[in-house]
Each structure stands twice: as structure tokens, then as C-alpha cells.
């Protein structure tokens, strides 16, 4: 696991979005597992729920379809944790004095960045952070 970060600029402030073990721990604590959280933000959880309501069971459901509606509250919470981890690291390592963001502020930031872009960036952060290093790295 590598600490991975990306930058988001909102109203002339550059925020660092970090995905690391601290973030994973917070997500597991709130949602029970990383898989449960991922299923919420990629729409799988809502797709399962809709399929079960329509068919009475999950028999025949294909998890790879991911055609459900993403859980916005879970997405905002994930970014809330990742942004505040980035703020804390920036304050400690770079002498900055950024204040933590609230979940409401995160919603505004994600709206400005664009929902699709935020989901794409999230996928990239998670995928890259869990890749194994090559021998020469």
C-alpha cells in the first residue's frame, strides 16, 4: 500500500486528496469494510437493491454491471476523509495552516470539480494505491 495523492483546486485553494491506511481505516469503521463502501460509491449496492426488489432475490445478478445509482453520502464521506487527511499532512509536513473541511464543503468542492471527474479520480486513487511496486521502484 502506497500513500497516493492528487490535487483539487477550489476557490483558489489547492487541496491534496490522500488515499492511505488512515483513510481506509475510517471507511472500514463507518461502512464495515472497504468492499461495502466501494459498492456504495460505484452504484453496485443500489443496483443489487433494485434487482432484488424487481426479481425477489439476487439470483442471476451480475455485480460487474454497476449500473446502480452511486450513494452520494458515501462518496462525500470518502472525500471528506481523504481531503482532511491531505490537509493534516500538508499542515504537518509543509507548514501550512489549512482548516479541516466539513462534509458540506466537500459536497460543494465535488460539485465544482464535477461528479464524474470525482468518481474517476477516486477510482484512480484506489487502484494506484493498492498496486504492488515493481522490483526496480
CSV table of C-alpha atoms in Angstrom, one decimal:
chain,number,residue,atom,x,y,z
A,1,UNK,CA,0.0,0.0,0.0
A,2,UNK,CA,1.3,3.4,-1.0
A,3,UNK,CA,0.1,6.8,0.1
A,4,UNK,CA,-1.3,8.2,-3.1
A,5,UNK,CA,-2.4,11.8,-3.5
A,6,UNK,CA,-4.0,14.0,-6.1
A,7,UNK,CA,-4.7,17.8,-6.1
A,8,UNK,CA,-8.0,19.5,-6.3
A,9,UNK,CA,-8.3,23.3,-6.6
A,10,UNK,CA,-11.4,25.0,-5.3
A,11,UNK,CA,-11.8,28.8,-4.9
A,12,UNK,CA,-8.1,29.4,-5.3
A,13,UNK,CA,-7.2,26.9,-2.6
A,14,UNK,CA,-5.3,23.7,-3.6
A,15,UNK,CA,-6.3,20.7,-1.6
A,16,UNK,CA,-4.4,17.4,-1.5
A,17,UNK,CA,-6.6,14.3,-1.7
A,18,UNK,CA,-4.9,11.4,0.0
A,19,UNK,CA,-5.8,7.7,0.0
A,20,UNK,CA,-3.8,5.8,2.6
A,21,UNK,CA,-4.3,3.4,5.5
A,22,UNK,CA,-5.8,6.1,7.8
A,23,UNK,CA,-8.4,6.7,5.2
A,24,UNK,CA,-9.1,3.0,4.7
A,25,UNK,CA,-9.5,2.6,8.5
A,26,UNK,CA,-12.0,5.4,8.7
A,27,UNK,CA,-14.0,3.9,5.8
A,28,UNK,CA,-14.0,0.4,7.3
A,29,UNK,CA,-15.0,1.9,10.6
A,30,UNK,CA,-18.0,3.6,9.1
A,31,UNK,CA,-19.1,1.1,6.5
A,32,UNK,CA,-17.8,-2.2,7.9
A,33,UNK,CA,-15.5,-3.0,5.0
A,34,UNK,CA,-13.8,-1.3,2.1
A,35,UNK,CA,-15.8,-3.5,-0.2
A,36,UNK,CA,-19.1,-2.3,1.3
A,37,UNK,CA,-18.0,1.4,0.8
A,38,UNK,CA,-16.9,0.7,-2.8
A,39,UNK,CA,-20.2,-1.0,-3.6
A,40,UNK,CA,-22.0,2.2,-2.4
A,41,UNK,CA,-19.9,4.7,-4.3
A,42,UNK,CA,-19.8,2.7,-7.6
A,43,UNK,CA,-23.5,2.0,-7.5
A,44,UNK,CA,-23.3,-1.8,-7.0
A,45,UNK,CA,-25.2,-1.6,-3.7
A,46,UNK,CA,-28.1,0.3,-5.2
A,47,UNK,CA,-28.1,-2.0,-8.3
A,48,UNK,CA,-28.3,-5.0,-6.0
A,49,UNK,CA,-31.2,-3.5,-4.1
A,50,UNK,CA,-33.1,-2.6,-7.2
A,51,UNK,CA,-32.5,-6.1,-8.7
A,52,UNK,CA,-33.7,-7.8,-5.6
A,53,UNK,CA,-36.8,-5.6,-5.4
A,54,UNK,CA,-37.6,-6.4,-9.1
A,55,UNK,CA,-36.7,-10.1,-9.0
A,56,UNK,CA,-37.3,-11.1,-5.4
A,57,UNK,CA,-33.8,-12.4,-5.0
A,58,UNK,CA,-30.2,-11.8,-6.2
A,59,UNK,CA,-30.2,-15.0,-8.2
A,60,UNK,CA,-28.8,-14.0,-11.6
A,61,UNK,CA,-27.5,-10.6,-10.5
A,62,UNK,CA,-24.2,-9.6,-12.2
A,63,UNK,CA,-22.0,-7.4,-9.9
A,64,UNK,CA,-20.0,-6.3,-12.9
A,65,UNK,CA,-22.9,-4.3,-14.3
A,66,UNK,CA,-22.5,-1.5,-11.7
A,67,UNK,CA,-25.5,0.3,-13.2
A,68,UNK,CA,-27.0,1.5,-9.9
A,69,UNK,CA,-27.0,5.0,-8.6
A,70,UNK,CA,-24.0,5.9,-6.6
A,71,UNK,CA,-24.6,6.7,-2.9
A,72,UNK,CA,-23.7,10.4,-2.7
A,73,UNK,CA,-23.4,10.4,1.1
A,74,UNK,CA,-20.8,7.6,0.9
A,75,UNK,CA,-18.9,9.4,-1.8
A,76,UNK,CA,-18.9,12.7,0.1
A,77,UNK,CA,-17.8,11.0,3.3
A,78,UNK,CA,-14.9,9.3,1.4
A,79,UNK,CA,-13.7,12.6,0.0
A,80,UNK,CA,-14.2,14.2,3.4
A,81,UNK,CA,-11.8,11.7,5.0
A,82,UNK,CA,-9.3,11.9,2.1
A,83,UNK,CA,-9.3,15.7,1.9
A,84,UNK,CA,-8.9,16.1,5.7
A,85,UNK,CA,-6.1,13.5,5.7
A,86,UNK,CA,-4.4,15.6,3.0
A,87,UNK,CA,-4.9,18.8,4.9
A,88,UNK,CA,-3.4,17.3,8.1
A,89,UNK,CA,-0.4,16.0,6.1
A,90,UNK,CA,0.1,19.4,4.4
A,91,UNK,CA,-0.1,21.2,7.7
A,92,UNK,CA,2.4,18.8,9.4
A,93,UNK,CA,4.9,18.4,6.5
A,94,UNK,CA,4.7,21.8,4.7
A,95,UNK,CA,3.9,24.2,7.5
A,96,UNK,CA,0.5,25.1,6.1
A,97,UNK,CA,-2.4,26.2,8.3
A,98,UNK,CA,-5.4,24.9,6.4
A,99,UNK,CA,-8.5,24.3,8.4
A,100,UNK,CA,-10.3,20.9,8.0
A,101,UNK,CA,-13.2,20.8,5.6
A,102,UNK,CA,-16.8,19.9,6.6
A,103,UNK,CA,-18.9,17.4,4.7
A,104,UNK,CA,-21.0,20.3,3.4
A,105,UNK,CA,-17.8,21.9,2.0
A,106,UNK,CA,-16.8,18.6,0.4
A,107,UNK,CA,-20.2,18.5,-1.4
A,108,UNK,CA,-19.5,22.0,-2.8
A,109,UNK,CA,-16.0,21.1,-3.8
A,110,UNK,CA,-17.1,17.9,-5.6
A,111,UNK,CA,-19.9,19.8,-7.3
A,112,UNK,CA,-17.3,22.3,-8.6
A,113,UNK,CA,-14.9,19.6,-9.7
A,114,UNK,CA,-17.6,17.6,-11.3
A,115,UNK,CA,-19.2,14.4,-10.1
A,116,UNK,CA,-17.9,12.2,-12.9
A,117,UNK,CA,-14.4,13.6,-12.5
A,118,UNK,CA,-14.6,13.0,-8.8
A,119,UNK,CA,-15.6,9.4,-9.3
A,120,UNK,CA,-12.9,8.8,-11.9
A,121,UNK,CA,-10.2,10.3,-9.6
A,122,UNK,CA,-11.4,8.2,-6.7
A,123,UNK,CA,-11.1,5.0,-8.8
A,124,UNK,CA,-7.6,6.0,-9.9
A,125,UNK,CA,-6.5,6.8,-6.3
A,126,UNK,CA,-7.7,3.5,-5.0
A,127,UNK,CA,-6.3,1.4,-7.9
A,128,UNK,CA,-2.9,3.1,-7.9
A,129,UNK,CA,-2.6,3.0,-4.1
A,130,UNK,CA,-3.0,-0.8,-4.0
A,131,UNK,CA,-0.8,-1.7,-6.9
A,132,UNK,CA,2.4,-3.5,-6.0
A,133,UNK,CA,5.7,-1.8,-6.6
A,134,UNK,CA,7.9,-3.1,-9.4
A,135,UNK,CA,11.2,-4.6,-8.3
A,136,UNK,CA,13.2,-1.5,-9.5
A,137,UNK,CA,11.0,1.1,-7.9
